[in-house]
Structures are given as structure tokens and as C-alpha cells.
Coordinates of C-alpha atoms and ligand atoms in Angstrom, one line a residue:
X1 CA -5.8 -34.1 13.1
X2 CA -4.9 -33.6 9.5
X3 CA -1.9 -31.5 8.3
X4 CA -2.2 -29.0 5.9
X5 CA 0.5 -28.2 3.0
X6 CA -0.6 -24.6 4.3
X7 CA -1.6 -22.5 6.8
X8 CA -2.6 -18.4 5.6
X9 CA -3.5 -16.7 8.4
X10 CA -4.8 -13.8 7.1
X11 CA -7.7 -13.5 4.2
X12 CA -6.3 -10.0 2.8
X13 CA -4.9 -9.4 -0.6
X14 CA -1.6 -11.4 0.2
X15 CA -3.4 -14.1 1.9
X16 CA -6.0 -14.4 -0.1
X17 CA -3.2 -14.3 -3.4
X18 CA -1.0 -17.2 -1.6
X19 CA -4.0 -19.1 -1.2
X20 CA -5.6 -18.6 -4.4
X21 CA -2.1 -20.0 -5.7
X22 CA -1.5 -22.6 -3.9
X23 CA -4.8 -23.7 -3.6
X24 CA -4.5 -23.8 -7.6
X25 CA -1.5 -26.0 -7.6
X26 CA -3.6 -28.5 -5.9
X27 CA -1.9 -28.2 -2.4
X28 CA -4.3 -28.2 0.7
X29 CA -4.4 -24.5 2.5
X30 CA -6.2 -23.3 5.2
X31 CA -7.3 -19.8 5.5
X32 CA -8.0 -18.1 9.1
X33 CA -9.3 -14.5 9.4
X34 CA -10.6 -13.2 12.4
X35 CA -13.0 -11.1 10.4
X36 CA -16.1 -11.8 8.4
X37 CA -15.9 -10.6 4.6
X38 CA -17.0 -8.3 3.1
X39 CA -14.8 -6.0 6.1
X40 CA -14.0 -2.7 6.7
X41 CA -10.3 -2.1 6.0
X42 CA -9.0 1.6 6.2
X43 CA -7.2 2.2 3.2
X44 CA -6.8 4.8 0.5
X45 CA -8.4 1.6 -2.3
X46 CA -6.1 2.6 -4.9
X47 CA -4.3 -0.5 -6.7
X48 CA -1.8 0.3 -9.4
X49 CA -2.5 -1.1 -12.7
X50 CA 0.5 -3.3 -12.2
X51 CA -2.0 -5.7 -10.1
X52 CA -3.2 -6.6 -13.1
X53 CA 0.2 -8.3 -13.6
X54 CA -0.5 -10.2 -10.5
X55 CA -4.0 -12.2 -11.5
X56 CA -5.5 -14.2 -14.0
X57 CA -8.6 -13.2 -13.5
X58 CA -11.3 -10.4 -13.9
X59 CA -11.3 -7.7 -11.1
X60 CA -13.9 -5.3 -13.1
X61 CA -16.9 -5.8 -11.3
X62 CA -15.2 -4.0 -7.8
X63 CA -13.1 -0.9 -10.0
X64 CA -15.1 2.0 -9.0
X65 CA -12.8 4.6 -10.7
X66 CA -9.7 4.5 -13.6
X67 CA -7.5 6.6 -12.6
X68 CA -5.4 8.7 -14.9
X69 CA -3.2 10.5 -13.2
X70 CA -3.5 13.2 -10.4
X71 CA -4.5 16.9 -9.5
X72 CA -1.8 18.1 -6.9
X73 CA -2.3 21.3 -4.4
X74 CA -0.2 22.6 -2.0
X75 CA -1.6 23.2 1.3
X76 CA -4.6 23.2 -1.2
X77 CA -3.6 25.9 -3.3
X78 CA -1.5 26.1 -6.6
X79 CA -3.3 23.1 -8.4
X80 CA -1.4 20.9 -11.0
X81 CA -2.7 18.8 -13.2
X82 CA -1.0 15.5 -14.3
X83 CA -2.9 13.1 -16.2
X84 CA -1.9 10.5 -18.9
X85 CA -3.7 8.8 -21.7
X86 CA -3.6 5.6 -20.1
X87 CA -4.6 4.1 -16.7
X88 CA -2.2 4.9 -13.7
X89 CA -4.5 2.3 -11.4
X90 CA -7.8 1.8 -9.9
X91 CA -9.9 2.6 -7.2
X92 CA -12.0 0.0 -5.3
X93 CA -13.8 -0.1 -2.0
X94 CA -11.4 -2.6 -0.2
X95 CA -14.7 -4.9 1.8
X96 CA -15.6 -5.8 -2.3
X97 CA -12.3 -5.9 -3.5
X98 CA -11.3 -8.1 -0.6
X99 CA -13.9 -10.3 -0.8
X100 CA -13.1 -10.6 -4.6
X101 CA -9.8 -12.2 -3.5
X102 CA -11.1 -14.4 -1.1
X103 CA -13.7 -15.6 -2.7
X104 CA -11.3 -16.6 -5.4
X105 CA -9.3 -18.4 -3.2
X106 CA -11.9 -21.0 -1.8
X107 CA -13.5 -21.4 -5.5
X108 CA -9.7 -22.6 -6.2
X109 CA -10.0 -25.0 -3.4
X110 CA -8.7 -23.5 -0.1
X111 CA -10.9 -24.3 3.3
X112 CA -11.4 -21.0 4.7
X113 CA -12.4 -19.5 8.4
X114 CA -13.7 -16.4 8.8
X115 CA -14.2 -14.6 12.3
X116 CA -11.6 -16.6 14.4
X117 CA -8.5 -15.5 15.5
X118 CA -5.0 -16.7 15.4
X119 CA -3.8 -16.1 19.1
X120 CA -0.8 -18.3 18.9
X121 CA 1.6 -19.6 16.3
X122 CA 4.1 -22.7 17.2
X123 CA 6.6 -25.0 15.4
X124 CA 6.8 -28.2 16.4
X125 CA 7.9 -31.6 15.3
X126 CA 8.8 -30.5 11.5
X127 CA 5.0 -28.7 11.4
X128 CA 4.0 -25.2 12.6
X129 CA 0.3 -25.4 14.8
X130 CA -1.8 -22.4 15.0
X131 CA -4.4 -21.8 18.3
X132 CA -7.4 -19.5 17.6
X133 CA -9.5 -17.7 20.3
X134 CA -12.5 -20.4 20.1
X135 CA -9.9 -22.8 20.8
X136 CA -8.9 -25.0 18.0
X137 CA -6.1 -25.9 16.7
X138 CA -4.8 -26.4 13.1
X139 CA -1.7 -28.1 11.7
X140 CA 0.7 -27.2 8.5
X141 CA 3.8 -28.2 6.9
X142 CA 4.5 -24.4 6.8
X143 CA 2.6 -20.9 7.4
X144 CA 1.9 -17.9 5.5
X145 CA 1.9 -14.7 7.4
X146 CA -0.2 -12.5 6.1
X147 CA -1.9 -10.7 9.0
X148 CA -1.2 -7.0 8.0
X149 CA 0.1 -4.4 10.1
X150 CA 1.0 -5.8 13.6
X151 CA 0.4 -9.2 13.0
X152 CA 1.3 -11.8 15.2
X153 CA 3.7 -13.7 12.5
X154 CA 5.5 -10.1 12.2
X155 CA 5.8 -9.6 15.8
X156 CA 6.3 -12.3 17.4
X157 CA 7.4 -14.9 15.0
X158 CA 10.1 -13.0 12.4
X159 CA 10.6 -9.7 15.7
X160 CA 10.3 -6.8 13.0
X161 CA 10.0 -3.5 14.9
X162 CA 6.2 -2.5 15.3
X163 CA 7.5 1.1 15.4
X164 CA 8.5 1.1 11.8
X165 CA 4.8 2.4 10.7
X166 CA 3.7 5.5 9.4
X167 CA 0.1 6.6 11.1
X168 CA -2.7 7.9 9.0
X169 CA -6.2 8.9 9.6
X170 CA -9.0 8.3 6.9
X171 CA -12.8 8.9 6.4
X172 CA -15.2 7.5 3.8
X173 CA -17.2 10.5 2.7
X174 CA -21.1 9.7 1.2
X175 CA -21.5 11.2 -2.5
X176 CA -24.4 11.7 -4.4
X177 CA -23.7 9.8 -7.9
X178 CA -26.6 11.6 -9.4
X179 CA -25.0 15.1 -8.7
X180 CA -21.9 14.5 -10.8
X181 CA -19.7 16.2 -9.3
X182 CA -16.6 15.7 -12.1
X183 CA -14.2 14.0 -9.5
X184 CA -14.0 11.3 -11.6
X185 CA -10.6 9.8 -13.6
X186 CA -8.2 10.9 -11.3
X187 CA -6.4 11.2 -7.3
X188 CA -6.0 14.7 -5.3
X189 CA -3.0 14.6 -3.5
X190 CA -2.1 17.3 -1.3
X191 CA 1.6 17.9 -0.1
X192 CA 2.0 20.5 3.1
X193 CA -1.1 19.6 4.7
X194 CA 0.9 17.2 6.7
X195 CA 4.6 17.5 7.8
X196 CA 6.4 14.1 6.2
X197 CA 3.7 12.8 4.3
X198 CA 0.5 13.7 2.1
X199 CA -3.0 14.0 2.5
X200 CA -5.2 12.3 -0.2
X201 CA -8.9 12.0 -2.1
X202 CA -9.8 8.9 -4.0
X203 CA -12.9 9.2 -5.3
X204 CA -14.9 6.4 -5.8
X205 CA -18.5 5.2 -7.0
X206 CA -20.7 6.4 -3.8
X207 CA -17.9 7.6 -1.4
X208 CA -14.8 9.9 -1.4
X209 CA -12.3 8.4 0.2
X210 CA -10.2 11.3 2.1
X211 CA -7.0 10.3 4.6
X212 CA -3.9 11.4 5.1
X213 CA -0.2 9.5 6.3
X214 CA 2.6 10.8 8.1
X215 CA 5.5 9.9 10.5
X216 CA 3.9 9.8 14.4
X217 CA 6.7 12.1 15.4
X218 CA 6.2 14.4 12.9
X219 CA 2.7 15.8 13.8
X220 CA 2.9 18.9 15.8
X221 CA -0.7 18.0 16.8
X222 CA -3.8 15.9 17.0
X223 CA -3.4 13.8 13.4
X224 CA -7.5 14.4 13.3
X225 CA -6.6 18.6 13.1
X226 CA -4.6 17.8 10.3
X227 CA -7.8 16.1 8.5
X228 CA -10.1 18.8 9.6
X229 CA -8.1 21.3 8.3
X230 CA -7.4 19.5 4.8
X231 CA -12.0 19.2 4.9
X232 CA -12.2 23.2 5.6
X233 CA -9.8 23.9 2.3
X234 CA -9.5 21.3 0.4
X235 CA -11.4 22.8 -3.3
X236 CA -12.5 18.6 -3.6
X237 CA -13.8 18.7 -0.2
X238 CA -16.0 21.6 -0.5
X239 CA -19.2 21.0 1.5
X240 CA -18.3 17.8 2.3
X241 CA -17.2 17.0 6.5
X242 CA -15.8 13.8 8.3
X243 CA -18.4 12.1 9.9
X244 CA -16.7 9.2 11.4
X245 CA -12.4 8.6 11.2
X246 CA -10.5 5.4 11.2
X247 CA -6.5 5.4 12.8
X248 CA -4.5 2.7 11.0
X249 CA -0.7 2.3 10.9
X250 CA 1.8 1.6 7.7
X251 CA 4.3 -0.8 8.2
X252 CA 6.9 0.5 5.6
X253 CA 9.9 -1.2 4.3
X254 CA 12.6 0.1 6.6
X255 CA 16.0 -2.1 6.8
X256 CA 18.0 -3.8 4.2
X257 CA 18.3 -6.6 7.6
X258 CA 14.3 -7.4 7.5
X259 CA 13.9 -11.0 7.8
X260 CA 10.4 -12.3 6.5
X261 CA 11.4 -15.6 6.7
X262 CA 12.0 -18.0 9.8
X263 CA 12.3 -22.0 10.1
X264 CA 9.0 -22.6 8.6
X265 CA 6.9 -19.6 8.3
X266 CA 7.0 -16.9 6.0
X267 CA 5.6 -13.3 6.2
X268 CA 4.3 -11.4 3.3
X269 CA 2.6 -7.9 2.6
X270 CA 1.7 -5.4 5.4
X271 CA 3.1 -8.8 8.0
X272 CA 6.4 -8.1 6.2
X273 CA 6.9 -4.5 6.3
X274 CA 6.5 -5.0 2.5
X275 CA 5.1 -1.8 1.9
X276 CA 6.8 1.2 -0.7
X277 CA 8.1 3.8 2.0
X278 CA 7.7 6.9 -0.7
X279 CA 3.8 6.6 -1.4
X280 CA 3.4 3.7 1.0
X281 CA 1.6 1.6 -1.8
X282 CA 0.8 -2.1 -0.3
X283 CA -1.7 -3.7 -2.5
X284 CA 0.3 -4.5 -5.2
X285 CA 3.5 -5.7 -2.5
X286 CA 1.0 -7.6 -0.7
X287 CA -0.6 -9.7 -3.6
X288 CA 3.1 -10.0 -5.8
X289 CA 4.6 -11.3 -2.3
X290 CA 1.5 -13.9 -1.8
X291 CA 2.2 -15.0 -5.4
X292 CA 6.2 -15.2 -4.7
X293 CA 5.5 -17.1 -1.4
X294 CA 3.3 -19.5 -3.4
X295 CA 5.7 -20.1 -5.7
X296 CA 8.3 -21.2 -3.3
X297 CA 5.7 -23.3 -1.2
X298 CA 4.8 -25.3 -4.4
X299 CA 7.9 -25.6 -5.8
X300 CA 9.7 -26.9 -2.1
X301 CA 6.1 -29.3 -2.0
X302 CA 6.9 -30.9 -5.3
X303 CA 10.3 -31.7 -3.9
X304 CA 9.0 -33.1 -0.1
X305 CA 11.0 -30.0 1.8
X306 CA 9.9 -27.4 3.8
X307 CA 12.9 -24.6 3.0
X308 CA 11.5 -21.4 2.4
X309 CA 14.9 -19.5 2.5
X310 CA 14.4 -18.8 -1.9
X311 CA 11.8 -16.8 -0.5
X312 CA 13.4 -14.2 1.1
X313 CA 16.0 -14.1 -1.5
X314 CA 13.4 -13.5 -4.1
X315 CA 12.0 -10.7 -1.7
X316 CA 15.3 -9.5 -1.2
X317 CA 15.9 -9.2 -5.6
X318 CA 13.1 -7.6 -6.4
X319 CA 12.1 -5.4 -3.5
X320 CA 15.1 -4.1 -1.1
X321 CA 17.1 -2.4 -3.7
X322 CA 13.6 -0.8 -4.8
X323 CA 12.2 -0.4 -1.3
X324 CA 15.5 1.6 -0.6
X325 CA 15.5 4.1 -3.7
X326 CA 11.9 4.8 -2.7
X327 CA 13.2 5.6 1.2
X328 CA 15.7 8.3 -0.4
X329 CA 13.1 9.9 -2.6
X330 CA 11.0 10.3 0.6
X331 CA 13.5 12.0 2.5
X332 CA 14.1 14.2 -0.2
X333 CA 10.4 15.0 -1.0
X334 CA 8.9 15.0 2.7
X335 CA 12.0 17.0 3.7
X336 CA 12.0 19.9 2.2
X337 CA 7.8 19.7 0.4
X338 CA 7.5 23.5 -0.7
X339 CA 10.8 23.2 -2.4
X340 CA 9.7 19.9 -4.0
X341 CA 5.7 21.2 -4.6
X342 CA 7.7 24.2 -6.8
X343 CA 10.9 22.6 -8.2
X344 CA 7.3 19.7 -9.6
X345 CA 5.5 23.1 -10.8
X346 CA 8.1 24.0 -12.6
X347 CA 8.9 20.8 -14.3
X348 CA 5.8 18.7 -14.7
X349 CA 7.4 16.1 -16.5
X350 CA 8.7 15.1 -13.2
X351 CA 5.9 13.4 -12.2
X352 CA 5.2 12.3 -15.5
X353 CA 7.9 10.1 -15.2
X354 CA 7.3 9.1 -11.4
X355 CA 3.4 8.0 -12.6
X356 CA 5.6 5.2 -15.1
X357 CA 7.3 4.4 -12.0
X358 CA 3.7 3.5 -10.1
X359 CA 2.4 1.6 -13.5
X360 CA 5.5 -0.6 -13.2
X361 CA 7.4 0.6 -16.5
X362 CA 10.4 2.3 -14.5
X363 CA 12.1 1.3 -11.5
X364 CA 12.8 3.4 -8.2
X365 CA 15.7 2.9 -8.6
X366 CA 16.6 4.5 -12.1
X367 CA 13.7 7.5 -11.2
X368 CA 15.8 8.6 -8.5
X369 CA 19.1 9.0 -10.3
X370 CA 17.7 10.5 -13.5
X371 CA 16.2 12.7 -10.9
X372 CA 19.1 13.5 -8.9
X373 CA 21.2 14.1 -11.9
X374 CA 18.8 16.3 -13.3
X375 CA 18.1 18.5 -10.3
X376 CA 22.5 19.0 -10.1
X377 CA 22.8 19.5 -13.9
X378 CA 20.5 22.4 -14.0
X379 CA 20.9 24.3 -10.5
X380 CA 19.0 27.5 -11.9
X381 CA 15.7 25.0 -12.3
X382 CA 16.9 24.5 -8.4
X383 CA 16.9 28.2 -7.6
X384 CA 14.3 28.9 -9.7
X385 CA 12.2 26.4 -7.6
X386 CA 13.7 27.8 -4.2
X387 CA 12.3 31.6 -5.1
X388 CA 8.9 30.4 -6.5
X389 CA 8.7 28.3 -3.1
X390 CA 8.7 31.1 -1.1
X391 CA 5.6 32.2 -2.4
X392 CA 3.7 29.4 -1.0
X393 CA 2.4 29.0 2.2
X394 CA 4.9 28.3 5.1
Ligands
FAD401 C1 -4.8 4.7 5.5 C2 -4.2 3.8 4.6 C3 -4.3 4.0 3.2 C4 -3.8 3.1 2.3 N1 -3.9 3.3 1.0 C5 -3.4 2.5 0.1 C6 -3.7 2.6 -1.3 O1 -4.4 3.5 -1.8 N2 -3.1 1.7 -2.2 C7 -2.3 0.7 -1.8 O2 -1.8 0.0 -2.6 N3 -2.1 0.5 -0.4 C8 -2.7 1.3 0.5 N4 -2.5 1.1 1.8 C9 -1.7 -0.1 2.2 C10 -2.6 -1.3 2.1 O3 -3.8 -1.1 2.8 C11 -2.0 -2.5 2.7 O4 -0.6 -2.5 2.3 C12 -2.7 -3.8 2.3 O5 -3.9 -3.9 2.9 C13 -1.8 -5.0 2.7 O6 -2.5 -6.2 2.5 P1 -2.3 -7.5 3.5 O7 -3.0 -8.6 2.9 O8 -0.8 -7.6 3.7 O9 -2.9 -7.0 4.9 P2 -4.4 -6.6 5.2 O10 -5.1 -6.1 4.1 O11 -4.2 -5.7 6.5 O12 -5.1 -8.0 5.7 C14 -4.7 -8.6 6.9 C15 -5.8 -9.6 7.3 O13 -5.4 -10.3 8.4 C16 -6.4 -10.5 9.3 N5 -5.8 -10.7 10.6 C17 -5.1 -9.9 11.4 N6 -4.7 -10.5 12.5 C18 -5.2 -11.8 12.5 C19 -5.1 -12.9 13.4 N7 -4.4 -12.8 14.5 N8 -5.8 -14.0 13.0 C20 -6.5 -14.1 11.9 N9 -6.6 -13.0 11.0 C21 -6.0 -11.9 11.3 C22 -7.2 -9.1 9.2 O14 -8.5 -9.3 9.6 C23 -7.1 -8.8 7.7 O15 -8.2 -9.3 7.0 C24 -3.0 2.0 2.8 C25 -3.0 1.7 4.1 C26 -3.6 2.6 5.0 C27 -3.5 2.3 6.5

């Protein structure tokens, strides 16, 4: 049996990124999905234009939508408008924006397997061997995790706590094209409808893309009521109803401790808990964290080891420090969300700022303390906010 440089086990945006990297430094990778591409993956399909950081190559044929911003409600009332004169990201569908990535990956060179799945992962002998469910087995000098949320590499290889994941609910909605219905060029995100978390509308070419994400033991009752109600009052949603729903969890970033490395493997994306706990964005994490792990892989190859510690410390860098500014915003938003919805009503250059933050221009990190010395240097703006916030609904 040969050995691979390689193993990804997982073909989504951070598999498919690590492979399409290494594959292009010439190394020998194996992909393994257990699905067949184009798949269904529940997902909200909105990359931030900072992906286009990430690739080197042409991703126009699978945007369905530039997005420019976003129309905010509370509870569906009290619109507000913030839009910019440049691109905040995209929308795609994620079966063509998927299989974008992967095929991308295989014309650089990587062998891939679709619809077989990793049951077991082993290291052995200064290799790591992977069993799928038809039986075979595969060999690697060292393995990319990249098997999303609940993954076997997560679990069972690098133990990060399955609990750590927000649950959210989505449904593709049919549109018409032809009835223009002036969705277009922008999100609507909706705070209130859902305690700790926000419900959402990404439009996109022929569907609406409607969900909403939240912490399990915040819902006071069935996640699909929440839905329902966003459908019956929800201005974007008008005449338009949930045929079918898809449950999905988020594995957020949730401890300075998380380990996404051990011995030989390596976990990145939605394996890794590398997701941003505020607006629990993981396409851009996914694919930066498949290029990161490349780099390491290639650069270790070059010099015949196998130590893929620089990883986590360049996971660590740029991330954590990030990943933890983002967890304090959330508490403060998802806390208190009337207060917030009219403190961001009243100062709309709030989210101005925060949309730099999503484009990649501003960190977390600085957006939290200009925001938390600006809410202490002007407490009227603060009490101002608490008054007009008791006019929304409870
Ligand atoms: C409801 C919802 C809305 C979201 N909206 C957005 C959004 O708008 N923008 C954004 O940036 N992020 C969003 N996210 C997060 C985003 O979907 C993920 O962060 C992203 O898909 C992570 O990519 P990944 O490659 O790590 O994992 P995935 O995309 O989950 O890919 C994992 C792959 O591994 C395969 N796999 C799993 N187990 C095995 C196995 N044992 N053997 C072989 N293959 C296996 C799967 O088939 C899959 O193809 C959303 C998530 C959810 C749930």
C-alpha cells in the first residue's frame, strides 16, 4: 500500500483549500468524503469578501448575490438600513460553491473519494491509516481533519467538546427570478426573534435562504416555532412558507485551551471549532485554516518531518485573541438585544464599523474596545437607548 504525504478527510471548503494547496505544492493527498458533490450543506451561503484573500482563482460563476450590507428588524419591526458602497461578501448556494472547491482540488492534482466514509482514524508506525465503511484502508504521513461539525478527527482524535455548538434551523425557500422581487444586494437579519442569536435571509438567485442560530438552552420552545414565527412576520418573507427544514449545529470557538493539533493530525474549520462565536461565520475560518494547515504540511515535507505543532501556534496568533473579542461582543449583544437593536438605531455607524470588521479591514479585537469606550464615554447615548428600547417588543 502506498503512503500518502496527505490524508483530507473531508471535501468541504477547508478540505477542499488544504488539498487544493498541497496538491499544488506537488505533495500526494487523498481526499475522502462520504458524500457525493454537488451536496446539500445547511448553511446561511454567505462568504465574506475576505475569501477572496484566500484563492487564486475565479469563484464568479457560483456568486448568486453581492452583498452590500444589511436591512436589520427587530422582532421584524423598526427596519434599519446599513449598506456600503462596496461589497460586504457574497452569497452562493453551498452544493456549487462546494463543488467549485473540490473540483479545484483534483484539477491541482489530489486523488479524491467521494461517498465513502471515514469510520476510523489510527496512528501507527510514524503514519496515521484511515478505515472507511466499504472497508479500505488508506495510509498518510499526516491527516487533515476537516470533517465539519462533529467530525470524527474533532471528537475522537483532538476530544473537543461536541457540546460547544450553537443549533440552528434553515429552509431554502423557491423564488421566482422573473417576479423581481428587489431582495437583491443585501442580508436581513433579525435580532429578538430568537433569544441569544439571530434569525436571517440571504437571498440568492432562485431561493431565499431563511434560518436562524441560537444557543440549545436558550430556546424556550421548539427551534422550528421560532422559524414559523419569523415566516408569519417577517416583511422579506411575506407569502413565502417553509416547506421542508434542515437542523445543523455550529461548532464555535469556545476556549483559549482548544487543541487542533495532536501527534500527526491536524483539525481545521468546523473540525476545529474554528468558527467566529459573534456571527458564527465559518467559510472564511474554514478555507484560511486549510491554507494555514497547508502551509505547515509543505513546509515540514520539504524538510522530511511530520511536526505540525507551527500549526496550532499560527491558529493560536491569528484566531484566539480574535475568536475571544468576538465571544465578548456576543455576550454583550445576545444579552441584552432590545437594548443593543436601539443603542444600533440610534447610532448607525455602529454597524458601519462592525461591516469593516466582516470585510477583514478591522479586527475584533480593536471593534470591541472602540465600542466599549464609546458606549462609557457617552452614557446619555446609553440611556437614550435604554428608553427608546422600551418601546420595542418584549
Ligand atoms: C445553519 C448554518 C448557517 C451558516 N451560515 C454561514 C454563512 O452564511 N457564512 C459562513 O461563513 N458560515 C456559515 N455557517 C458555517 C459554515 O457552514 C461552516 O463553518 C463551513 O461549512 C465549514 O466548512 P468545513 O469545510 O470545515 O466543514 P463542512 O463544510 O461541514 O464540510 C465537512 C465535510 O466533511 C464530510 N464528512 C463528515 N464526516 C465525514 C467522514 N467521517 N468521512 C468522510 N467525510 C466526512 C462532509 O460530508 C462534508 O462534506 C453556517 C452554518 C450553519 C449550520
Amino acid at each position: 500500500m502506498g503512503v500518502y504525504d496527505a490524508i483530507v478527510v473531508g471535501m468541504g471548503p477547508g478540505g477542499a483549500m488544504a488539498a487544493y494547496r498541497l496538491a499544488s505544492e506537488g505533495l500526494s493527498i487523498l481526499g475522502i468524503d462520504k458524500e457525493r458533490f454537488p451536496r446539500y450543506k445547511s448553511c446561511g451561503g454567505c462568504i465574506s469578501s475576505k475569501v477572496l484573500r484566500v484563492i487564486d482563482f475565479d469563484i464568479e460563476d457560483v456568486i448568486e448575490d453581492e452583498v452590500y450590507g444589511a436591512t436589520f428588524t427587530y422582532k421584524s419591526n423598526r427596519t434599519v438600513d446599513i449598506l456600503c458602497d462596496k461589497p460586504v461578501g457574497f452569497n452562493v448556494m453551498r452544493d456549487k460553491f462546494d463543488k467549485l472547491l473540490l473540483d479545484k482540488a483534483r484539477a491541482a492534482g489530489a486523488e479524491v473519494i467521494e461517498g465513502e466514509r471515514v469510520k476510523e482514524v489510527m496512528e501507527e508506525g510514524g503514519a496515521v491509516s484511515v478505515l472507511t465503511d466499504s472497508g479500505k484502508r488508506f495510509m498518510a504521513r499526516c491527516l487533515v481533519g476537516a470533517d465539519g461539525a462533529g467530525g470524527i478527527v474533532g471528537r475522537e482524535i483532538l476530544k473537543l467538546n461536541p457540546k460547544e455548538c450553537a443549533v440552528s434551523i434553515t429552509a431554502e425557500v423557491p423564488i421566482r427570478r422573473d417576479s423581481e422581487n428587489g431582495l437583491d444586494g443585501r442580508l436581513y437579519i433579525d435580532f429578538g426573534s430568537v433569544p441569544y442569536g439571530y434569525s436571517w435571509v440571504f437571498p440568492k438567485k432562485d431561493f431565499l435562504s431563511v434560518g436562524l442560530a441560537t444557543e440549545a438552552k436558550r430556546l424556550k420552545k421548539g427551534i422550528k416555532e421560532y422559524l414559523a414565527d419569523l415566516f408569519n412576520t417577517h416583511e422579506a418573507l411575506r407569502g413565502f412558507y417553509a416547506e421542508e427544514t434542515t437542523g445543523w449545529t455550529i461548532p464555535i470557538y469556545y476556549s483559549e485551551a482548544q487543541k487542533v493539533v495532536k501527534g500527526r493530525c491536524l483539525a481545521v474549520g468546523d473540525a476545529g471549532h474554528l468558527v467566529d462565536p459573534f456571527l458564527g461565520e465559518g467559510i472564511y475560518f474554514a478555507m484560511k485554516t486549510g491554507e494555514m494547515a497547508a502551509e505547515v504540511i509543505a513546509s515540514q515535507a520539504a524538510k522530511g518531518h511530520v511536526d505540525l505543532t507551527p500549526y496550532q501556534e499560527m491558529v493560536e496568533r491569528e484566531f484566539f485573541s480574535e475568536f475571544e473579542a468576538a465571544s465578548k461582543l456576543s455576550k454583550l449583544v445576545y444579552s441584552h438585544p432590545r437594548m443593543w437593536y436601539a443603542t444600533m438605531e440610534g447610532s448607525p455607524h455602529i454597524m458601519e464599523r462592525y461591516l469593516m470588521v466582516i470585510r477583514g479591514e478591522e479586527t475584533y479585537t480593536t471593534f470591541y474596545r472602540w465600542l466599549v469606550s464609546k458606549l462609557k464615554s457617552r452614557p446619555w447615548k446609553l440611556a437614550q437607548g435604554w428608553f427608546k428600547s422600551r418601546l420595542l417588543p418584549a
